[in-house]
Tab-separated table of C-alpha atoms in Angstrom:
chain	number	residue	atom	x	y	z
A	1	UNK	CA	65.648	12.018	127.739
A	2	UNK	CA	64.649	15.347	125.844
A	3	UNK	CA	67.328	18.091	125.868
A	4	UNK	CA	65.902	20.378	128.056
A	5	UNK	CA	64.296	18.056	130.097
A	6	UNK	CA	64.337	17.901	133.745
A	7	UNK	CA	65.897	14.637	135.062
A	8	UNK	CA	63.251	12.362	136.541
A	9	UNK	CA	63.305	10.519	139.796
A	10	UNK	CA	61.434	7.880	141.912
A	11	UNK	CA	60.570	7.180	145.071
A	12	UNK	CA	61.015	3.687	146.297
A	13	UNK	CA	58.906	3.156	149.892
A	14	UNK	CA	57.306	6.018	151.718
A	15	UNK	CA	58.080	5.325	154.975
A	16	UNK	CA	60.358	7.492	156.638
A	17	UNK	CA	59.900	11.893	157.476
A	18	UNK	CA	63.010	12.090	155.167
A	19	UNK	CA	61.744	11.139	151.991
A	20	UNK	CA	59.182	14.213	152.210
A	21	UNK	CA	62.331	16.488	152.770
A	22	UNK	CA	64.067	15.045	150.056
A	23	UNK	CA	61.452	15.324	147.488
A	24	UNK	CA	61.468	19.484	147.939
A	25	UNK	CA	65.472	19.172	148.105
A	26	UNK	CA	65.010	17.536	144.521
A	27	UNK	CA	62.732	19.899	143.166
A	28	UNK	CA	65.305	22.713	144.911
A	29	UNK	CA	67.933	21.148	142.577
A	30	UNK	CA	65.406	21.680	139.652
A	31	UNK	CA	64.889	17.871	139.178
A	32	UNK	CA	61.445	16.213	139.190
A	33	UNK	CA	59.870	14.110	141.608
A	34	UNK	CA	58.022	11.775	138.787
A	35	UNK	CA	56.843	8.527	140.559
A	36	UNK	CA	56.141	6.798	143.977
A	37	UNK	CA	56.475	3.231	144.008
A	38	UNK	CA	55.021	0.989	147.044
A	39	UNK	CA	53.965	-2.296	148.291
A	40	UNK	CA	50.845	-0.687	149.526
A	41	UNK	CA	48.539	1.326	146.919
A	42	UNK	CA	46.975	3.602	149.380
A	43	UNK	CA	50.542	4.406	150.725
A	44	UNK	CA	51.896	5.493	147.066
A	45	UNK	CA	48.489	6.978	146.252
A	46	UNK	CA	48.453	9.280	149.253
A	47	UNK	CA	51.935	10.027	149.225
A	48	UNK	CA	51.787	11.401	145.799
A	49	UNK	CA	48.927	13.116	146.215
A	50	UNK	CA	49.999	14.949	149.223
A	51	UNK	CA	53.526	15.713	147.193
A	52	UNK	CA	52.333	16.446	144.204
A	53	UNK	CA	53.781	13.675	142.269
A	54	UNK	CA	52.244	12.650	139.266
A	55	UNK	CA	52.749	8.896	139.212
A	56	UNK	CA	51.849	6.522	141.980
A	57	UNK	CA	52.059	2.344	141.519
A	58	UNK	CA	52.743	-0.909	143.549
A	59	UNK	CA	54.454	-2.250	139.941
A	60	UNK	CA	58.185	-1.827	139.280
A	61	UNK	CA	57.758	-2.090	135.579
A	62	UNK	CA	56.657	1.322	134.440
A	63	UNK	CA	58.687	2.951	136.621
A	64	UNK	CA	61.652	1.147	136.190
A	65	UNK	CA	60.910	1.379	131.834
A	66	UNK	CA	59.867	5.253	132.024
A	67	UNK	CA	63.043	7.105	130.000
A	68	UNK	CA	62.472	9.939	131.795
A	69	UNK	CA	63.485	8.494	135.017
A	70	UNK	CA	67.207	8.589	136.255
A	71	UNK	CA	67.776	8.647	139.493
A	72	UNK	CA	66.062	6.650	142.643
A	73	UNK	CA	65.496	7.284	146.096
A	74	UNK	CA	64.862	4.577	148.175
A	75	UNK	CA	63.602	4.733	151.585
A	76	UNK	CA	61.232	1.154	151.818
A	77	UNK	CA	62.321	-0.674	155.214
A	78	UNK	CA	65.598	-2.439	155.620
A	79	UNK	CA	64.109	-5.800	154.233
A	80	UNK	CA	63.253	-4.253	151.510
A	81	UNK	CA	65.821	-1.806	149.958
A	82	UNK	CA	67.771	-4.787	148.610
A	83	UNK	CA	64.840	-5.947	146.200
A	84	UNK	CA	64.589	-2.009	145.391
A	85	UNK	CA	68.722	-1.770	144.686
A	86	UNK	CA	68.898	-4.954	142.385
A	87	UNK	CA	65.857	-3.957	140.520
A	88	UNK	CA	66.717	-0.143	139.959
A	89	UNK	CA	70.522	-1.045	139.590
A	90	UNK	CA	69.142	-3.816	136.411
A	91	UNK	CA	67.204	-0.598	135.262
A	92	UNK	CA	70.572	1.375	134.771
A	93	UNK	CA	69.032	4.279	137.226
A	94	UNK	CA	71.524	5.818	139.824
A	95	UNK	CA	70.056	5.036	143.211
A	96	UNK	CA	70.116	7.454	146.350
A	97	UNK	CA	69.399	4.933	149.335
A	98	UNK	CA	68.923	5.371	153.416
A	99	UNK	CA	71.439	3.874	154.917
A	100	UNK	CA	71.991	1.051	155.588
A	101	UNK	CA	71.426	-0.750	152.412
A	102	UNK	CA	70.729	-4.222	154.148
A	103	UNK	CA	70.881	-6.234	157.315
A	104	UNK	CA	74.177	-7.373	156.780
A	105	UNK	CA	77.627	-7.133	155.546
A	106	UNK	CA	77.231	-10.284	153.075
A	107	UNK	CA	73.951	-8.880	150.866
A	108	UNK	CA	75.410	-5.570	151.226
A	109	UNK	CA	78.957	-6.308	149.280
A	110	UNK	CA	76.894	-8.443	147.032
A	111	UNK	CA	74.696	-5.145	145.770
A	112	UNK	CA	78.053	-3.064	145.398
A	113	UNK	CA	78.828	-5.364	142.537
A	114	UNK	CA	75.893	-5.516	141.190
A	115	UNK	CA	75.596	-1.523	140.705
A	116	UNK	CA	79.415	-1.645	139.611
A	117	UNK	CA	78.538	-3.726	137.193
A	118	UNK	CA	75.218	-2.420	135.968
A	119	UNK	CA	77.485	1.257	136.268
A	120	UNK	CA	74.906	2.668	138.411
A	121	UNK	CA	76.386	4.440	141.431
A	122	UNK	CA	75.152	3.578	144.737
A	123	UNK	CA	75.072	6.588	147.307
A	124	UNK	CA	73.866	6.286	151.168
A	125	UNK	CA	71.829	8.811	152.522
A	126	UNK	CA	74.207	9.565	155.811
A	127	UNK	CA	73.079	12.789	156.898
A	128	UNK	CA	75.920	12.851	159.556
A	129	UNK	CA	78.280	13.642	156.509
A	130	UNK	CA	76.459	16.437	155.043
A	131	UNK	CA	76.638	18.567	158.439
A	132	UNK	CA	78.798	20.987	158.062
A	133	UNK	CA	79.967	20.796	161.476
A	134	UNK	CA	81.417	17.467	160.744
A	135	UNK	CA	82.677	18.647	157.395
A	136	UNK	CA	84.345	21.301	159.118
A	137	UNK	CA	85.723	19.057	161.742
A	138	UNK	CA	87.150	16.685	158.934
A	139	UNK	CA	88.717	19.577	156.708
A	140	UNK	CA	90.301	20.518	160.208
A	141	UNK	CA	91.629	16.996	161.002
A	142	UNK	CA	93.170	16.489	157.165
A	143	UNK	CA	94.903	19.795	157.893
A	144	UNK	CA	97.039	19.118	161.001
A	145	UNK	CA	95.341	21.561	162.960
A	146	UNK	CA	94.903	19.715	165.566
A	147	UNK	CA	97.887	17.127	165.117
A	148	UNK	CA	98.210	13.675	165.171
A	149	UNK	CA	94.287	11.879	165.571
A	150	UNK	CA	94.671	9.865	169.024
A	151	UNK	CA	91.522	9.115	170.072
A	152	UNK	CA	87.661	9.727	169.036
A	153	UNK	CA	84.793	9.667	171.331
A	154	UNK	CA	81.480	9.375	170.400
A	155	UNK	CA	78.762	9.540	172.421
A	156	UNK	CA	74.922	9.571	171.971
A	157	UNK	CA	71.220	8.533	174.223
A	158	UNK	CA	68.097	9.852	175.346
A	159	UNK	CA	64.635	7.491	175.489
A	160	UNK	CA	64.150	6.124	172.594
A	161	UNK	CA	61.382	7.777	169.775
A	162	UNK	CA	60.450	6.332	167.046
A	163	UNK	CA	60.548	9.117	164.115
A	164	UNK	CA	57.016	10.401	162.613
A	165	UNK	CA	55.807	8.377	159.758
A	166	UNK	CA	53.249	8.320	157.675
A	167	UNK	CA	51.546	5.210	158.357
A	168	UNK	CA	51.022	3.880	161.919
A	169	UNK	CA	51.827	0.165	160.277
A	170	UNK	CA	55.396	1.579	159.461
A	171	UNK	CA	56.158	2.220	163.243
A	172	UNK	CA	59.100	0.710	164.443
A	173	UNK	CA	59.612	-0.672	168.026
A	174	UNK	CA	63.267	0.372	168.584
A	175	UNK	CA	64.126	-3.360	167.862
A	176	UNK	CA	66.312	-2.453	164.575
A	177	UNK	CA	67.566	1.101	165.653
A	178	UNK	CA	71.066	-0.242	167.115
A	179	UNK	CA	71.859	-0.906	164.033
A	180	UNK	CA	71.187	2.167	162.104
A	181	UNK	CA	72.903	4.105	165.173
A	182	UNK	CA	75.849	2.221	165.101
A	183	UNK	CA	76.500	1.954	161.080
A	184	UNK	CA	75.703	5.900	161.460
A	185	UNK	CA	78.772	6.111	164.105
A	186	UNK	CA	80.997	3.885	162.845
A	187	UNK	CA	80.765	5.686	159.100
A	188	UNK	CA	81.180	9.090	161.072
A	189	UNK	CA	84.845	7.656	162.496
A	190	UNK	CA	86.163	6.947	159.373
A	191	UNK	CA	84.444	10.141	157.583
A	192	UNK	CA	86.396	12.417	160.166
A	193	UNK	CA	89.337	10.316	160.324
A	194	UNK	CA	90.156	9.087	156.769
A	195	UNK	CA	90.983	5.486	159.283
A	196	UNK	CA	89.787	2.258	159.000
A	197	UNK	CA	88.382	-0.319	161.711
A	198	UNK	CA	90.983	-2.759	162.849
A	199	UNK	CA	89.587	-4.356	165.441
A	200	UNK	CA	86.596	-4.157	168.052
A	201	UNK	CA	85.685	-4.673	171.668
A	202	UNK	CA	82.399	-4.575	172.647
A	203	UNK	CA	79.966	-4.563	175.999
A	204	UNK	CA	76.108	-4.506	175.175
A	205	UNK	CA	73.471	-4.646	177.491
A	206	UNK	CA	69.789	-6.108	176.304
A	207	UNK	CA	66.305	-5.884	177.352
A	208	UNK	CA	63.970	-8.451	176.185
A	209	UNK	CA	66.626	-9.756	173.650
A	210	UNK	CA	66.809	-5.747	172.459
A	211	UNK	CA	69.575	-3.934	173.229
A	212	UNK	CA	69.213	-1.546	175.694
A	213	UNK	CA	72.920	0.425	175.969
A	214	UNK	CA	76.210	-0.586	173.467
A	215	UNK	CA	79.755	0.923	174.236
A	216	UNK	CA	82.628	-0.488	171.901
A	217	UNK	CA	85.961	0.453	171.269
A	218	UNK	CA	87.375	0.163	167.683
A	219	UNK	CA	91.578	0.233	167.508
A	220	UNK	CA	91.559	2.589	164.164
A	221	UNK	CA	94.365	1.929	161.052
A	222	UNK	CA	95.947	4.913	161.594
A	223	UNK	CA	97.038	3.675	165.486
A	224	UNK	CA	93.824	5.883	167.377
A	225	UNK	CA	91.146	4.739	168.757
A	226	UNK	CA	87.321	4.809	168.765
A	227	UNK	CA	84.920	4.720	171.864
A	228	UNK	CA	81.001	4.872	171.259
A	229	UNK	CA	78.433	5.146	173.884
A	230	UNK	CA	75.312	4.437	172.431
A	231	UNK	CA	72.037	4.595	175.083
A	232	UNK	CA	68.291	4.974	174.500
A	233	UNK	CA	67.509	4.393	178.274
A	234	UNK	CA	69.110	7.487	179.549
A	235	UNK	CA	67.556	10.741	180.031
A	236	UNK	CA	68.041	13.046	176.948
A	237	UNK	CA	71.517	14.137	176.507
A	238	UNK	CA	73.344	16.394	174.723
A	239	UNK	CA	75.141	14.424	171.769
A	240	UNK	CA	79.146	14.586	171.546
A	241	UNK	CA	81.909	14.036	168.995
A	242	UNK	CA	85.315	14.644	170.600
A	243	UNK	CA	88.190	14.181	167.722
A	244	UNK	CA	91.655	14.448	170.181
A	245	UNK	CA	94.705	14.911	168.641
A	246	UNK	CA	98.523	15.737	170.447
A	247	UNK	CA	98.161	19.064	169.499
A	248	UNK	CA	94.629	20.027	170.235
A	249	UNK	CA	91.038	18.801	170.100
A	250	UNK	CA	87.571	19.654	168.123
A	251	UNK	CA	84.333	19.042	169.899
A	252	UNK	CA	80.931	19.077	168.372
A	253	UNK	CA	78.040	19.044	170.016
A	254	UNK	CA	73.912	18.549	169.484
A	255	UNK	CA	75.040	17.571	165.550
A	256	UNK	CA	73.644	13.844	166.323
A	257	UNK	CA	70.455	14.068	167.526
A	258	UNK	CA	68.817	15.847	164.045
A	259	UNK	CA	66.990	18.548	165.790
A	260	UNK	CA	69.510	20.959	165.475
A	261	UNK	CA	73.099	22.162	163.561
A	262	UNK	CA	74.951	21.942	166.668
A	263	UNK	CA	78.268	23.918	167.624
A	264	UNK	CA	81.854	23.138	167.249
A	265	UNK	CA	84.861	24.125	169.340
A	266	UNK	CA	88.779	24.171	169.132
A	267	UNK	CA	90.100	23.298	172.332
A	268	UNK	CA	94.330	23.835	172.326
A	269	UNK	CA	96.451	25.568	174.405
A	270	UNK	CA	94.233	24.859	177.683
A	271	UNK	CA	91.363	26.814	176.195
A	272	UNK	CA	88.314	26.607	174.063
A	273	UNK	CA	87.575	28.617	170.645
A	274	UNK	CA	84.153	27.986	168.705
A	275	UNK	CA	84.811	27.754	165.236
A	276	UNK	CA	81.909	29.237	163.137
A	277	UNK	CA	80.028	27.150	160.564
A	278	UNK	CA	77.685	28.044	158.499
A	279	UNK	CA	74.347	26.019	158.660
A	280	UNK	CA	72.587	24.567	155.705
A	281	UNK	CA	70.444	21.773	154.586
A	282	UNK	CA	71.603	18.407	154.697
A	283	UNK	CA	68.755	16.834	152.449
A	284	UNK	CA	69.395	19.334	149.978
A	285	UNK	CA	73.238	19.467	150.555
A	286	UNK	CA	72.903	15.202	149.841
A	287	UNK	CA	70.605	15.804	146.876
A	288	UNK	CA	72.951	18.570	145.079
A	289	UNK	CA	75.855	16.637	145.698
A	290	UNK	CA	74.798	13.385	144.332
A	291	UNK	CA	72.246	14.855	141.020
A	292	UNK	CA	75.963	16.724	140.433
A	293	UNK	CA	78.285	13.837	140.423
A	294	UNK	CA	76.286	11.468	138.533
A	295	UNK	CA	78.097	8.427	139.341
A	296	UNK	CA	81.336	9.984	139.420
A	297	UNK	CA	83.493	9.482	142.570
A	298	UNK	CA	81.667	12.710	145.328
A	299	UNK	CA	83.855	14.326	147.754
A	300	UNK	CA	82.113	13.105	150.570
A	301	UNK	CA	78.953	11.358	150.440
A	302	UNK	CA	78.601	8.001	151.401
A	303	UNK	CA	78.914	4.997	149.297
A	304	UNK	CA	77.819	1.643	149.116
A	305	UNK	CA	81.153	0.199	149.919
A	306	UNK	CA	80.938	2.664	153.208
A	307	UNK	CA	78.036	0.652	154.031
A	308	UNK	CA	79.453	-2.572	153.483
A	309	UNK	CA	82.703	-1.825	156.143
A	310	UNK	CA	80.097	-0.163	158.572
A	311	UNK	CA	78.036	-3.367	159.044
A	312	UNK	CA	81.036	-5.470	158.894
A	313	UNK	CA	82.062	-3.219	162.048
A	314	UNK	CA	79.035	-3.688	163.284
A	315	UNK	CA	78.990	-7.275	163.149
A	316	UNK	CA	82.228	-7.293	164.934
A	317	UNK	CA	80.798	-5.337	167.884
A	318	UNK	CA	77.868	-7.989	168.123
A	319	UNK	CA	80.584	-10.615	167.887
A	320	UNK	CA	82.752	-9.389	170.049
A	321	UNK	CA	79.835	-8.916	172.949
A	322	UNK	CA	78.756	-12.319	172.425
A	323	UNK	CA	81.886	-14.278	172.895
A	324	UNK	CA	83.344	-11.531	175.131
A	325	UNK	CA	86.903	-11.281	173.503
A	326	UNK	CA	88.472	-7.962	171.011
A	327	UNK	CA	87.170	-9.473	167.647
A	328	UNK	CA	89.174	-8.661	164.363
A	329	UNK	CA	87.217	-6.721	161.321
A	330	UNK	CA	87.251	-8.780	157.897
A	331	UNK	CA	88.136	-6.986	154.849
């Protein structure tokens, strides 16, 4: 790459409202969106016409070969963000993905080694890490303030809505969105907590062979533990993150649901305190924080290995509702 030269990205898959946020956040950053890659030509076409990005293609190859590309974003479907890791990973570019980065626990441990050994870092877009609520919250927690973690509580529902998307093909039935939720949670435990899953128990209730409602409890490494209540057939609620320690508590809520920043407050003593937090922009908070490590070990983002434990927790939960028992977590 020319000195002097912006650093170059690509867009892998259009389908999601967060890939148009992140393509300002990377121009914010003063990087350039350079290519949008696709299964469907009209889909890359229109998407970088409407974005003003140069290059549009349904072919890896030039993308993958251009020097001036360094970084991907990949937002394709579930199915398809492995193909999109291996090949960019081969191609030696760092690789910003929505998480998570596969279906499963297996293919996602398998494309951690690949980008460790191709030396290209692997970064999940979790945009419940980049609040600053919950980065608050966590700075709070590491600091004593309010004592010993006990117990976290975690709950989240409202009808379910599939988010706006470009296409009307990419609309998604709700089928797959217990498992985004949950990986979501479960990496939102261990960000705030610096604790690992143990162990899980799990009730889930199913419509259709969906699931309709999923509370689990996860016994934590550092002795607490984790409840989620995770509903899209309730009426909208607010969202809540409860971190209680034996000292005090911290309780955010409305930081789940994406609409807004949400508020935090201190509860100790028998009475509440907000704590103020400055708002900001997770997409670009993601995107600065990434572009500045380049593949250096972040403060806080997500990595693949994150995503790897989350959908092994997962797959404990699923487990453990299926044969009705408290189901240990590999690894």
């Amino acid at each position: 790459m020319a000195a002097g030269a912006k650093v170059g990205w690509s867009f892998m898959g259009t389908g999601t409202i967060a890939t148009e946020l992140v393509v300002e956040a990377i121009r914010s950053v003063g990087h350039s969106p350079l290519w949008v890659v696709s299964r469907s030509k009209r889909d890359a076409d229109h998407f970088a016409e409407d974005l003003g990005i140069p290059h549009s293609t349904t072919e890896l190859g030039p993308v993958l070969q251009d020097p001036s590309v360094g970084f991907a974003y990949i937002s394709a479907s579930l199915k398809r963000r492995p193909h999109y890791i291996t090949a960019a990973a081969g191609a030696g570019k760092h690789i910003l993905c929505d998480g998570p980065i596969s279906c499963t626990s297996k293919t996602a441990s398998a494309l951690v080694e690949l980008c460790r050994g191709a030396r290209a870092s692997l970064v999940v877009n979790q945009r419940l890490r980049a609040s600053t609520i919950h980065q608050t919250m966590r700075r709070l927690v590491r600091d004593g303030d309010i004592g010993a973690v006990q117990s976290i509580v975690l709950i989240r529902g409202g009808p379910y809505q599939a988010p706006p998307n470009r296409s009307a093909r990419d609309f998604n039935d709700g089928s797959g969105i217990y498992l985004d939720v949950s990986v979501e949670n479960i990496d939102l435990a261990r960000f705030l907590t610096g604790a690992e899953p143990v162990e899980a128990t799990a009730l889930i209730t199913s419509e259709k062979m969906v699931p309709s409602q999923a509370t689990y409890i996860l016994r934590l490494s550092d002795g607490s533990l984790f409840q989620a209540h995770e509903s899209f057939r309730t009426a909208d609620i607010e969202s809540m993150v409860l971190v209680a320690g034996d000292r005090g508590a911290l309780i955010a809520q409305g930081t789940l649901n994406g609409r807004t920043s949400g508020t935090l407050m201190r509860r100790a003593d028998g009475r509440n305190e907000a704590v103020p937090v400055r708002d900001h922009d997770v997409h670009l908070a993601t995107v600065r924080e990434f572009a500045n490590t380049r593949g250096q070990t972040p403060s806080w983002l997500s990595q693949g290995t994150d995503s790897v434990i989350a959908l092994r927790t997962v797959e404990a939960v699923a487990m453990s509702a299926k044969k009705r028992r408290t189901v240990p977590i590999q690894g």
